[in-house]
């Protein structure tokens, strides 16, 4: 864990900010690659056009979620920290929501196919999220609860994890989530080898990522707990898993309605061979 790479005069070059930027750029690169690889090159200019808006919408959504859903008691006492995104505190779920709202507006304005674009974006989301968890590790946030054993992550002085739990070993929740994202990314590449209804790959992302997130949040130690001892991320993940399942059922139902049955495709009586 290393919060600063180096200093330029009095200006710190932070690990969190640079890794976050790398996560966004590499995620965007994956999206552009898969758009071309999937034969959807006509969408590439649109992704370039959307990129600044997605970044801004993602940042706003990520910070909004973190401040008002995840850690409002802290920010209520420290309002000057609300705009300080360079200190960490960006919610993945809020970022995806903010970027999705920007994408909805862009797709509506340009009359594009939302679900085709969502399927193209899904691998880039998982790749970017995995790299983003490295930013959390380097910054010492998004940390786990104490393991109460002689194994776990030990955070250095100056990190929020150290200030919260001292020298206790903590569950590597953010590390495991980043590794899980890599596995989900690999499984998605396998799924892409065959044809699926439009929207299914994005539904896979919603269900798989949020199910993993829900489980790993049980090990987190940096967020308040609410009803059922769930934190805000779990209360966000549960409805998103449900939304992904509903979307998967819908896209298969829609695809089945649009696929002609054998009887419909059979040659009609009286038509020439």
Tab-separated table of C-alpha atoms in Angstrom, residues 43 112-122 198-199 202:
chain	number	residue	atom	x	y	z
A	43	UNK	CA	-20.533	2.039	-32.382
A	112	UNK	CA	-29.049	3.639	-30.816
A	113	UNK	CA	-29.594	0.090	-29.580
A	114	UNK	CA	-29.144	0.258	-25.805
A	115	UNK	CA	-28.731	-3.467	-25.220
A	116	UNK	CA	-26.205	-3.986	-28.001
A	117	UNK	CA	-24.089	-1.239	-26.467
A	118	UNK	CA	-24.595	-2.558	-22.933
A	119	UNK	CA	-23.342	-6.002	-23.988
A	120	UNK	CA	-20.247	-4.430	-25.547
A	121	UNK	CA	-19.566	-2.437	-22.377
A	122	UNK	CA	-19.907	-5.340	-19.908
A	198	UNK	CA	-29.260	-8.809	-26.900
A	199	UNK	CA	-28.873	-7.644	-23.321
A	202	UNK	CA	-25.118	-7.099	-19.476
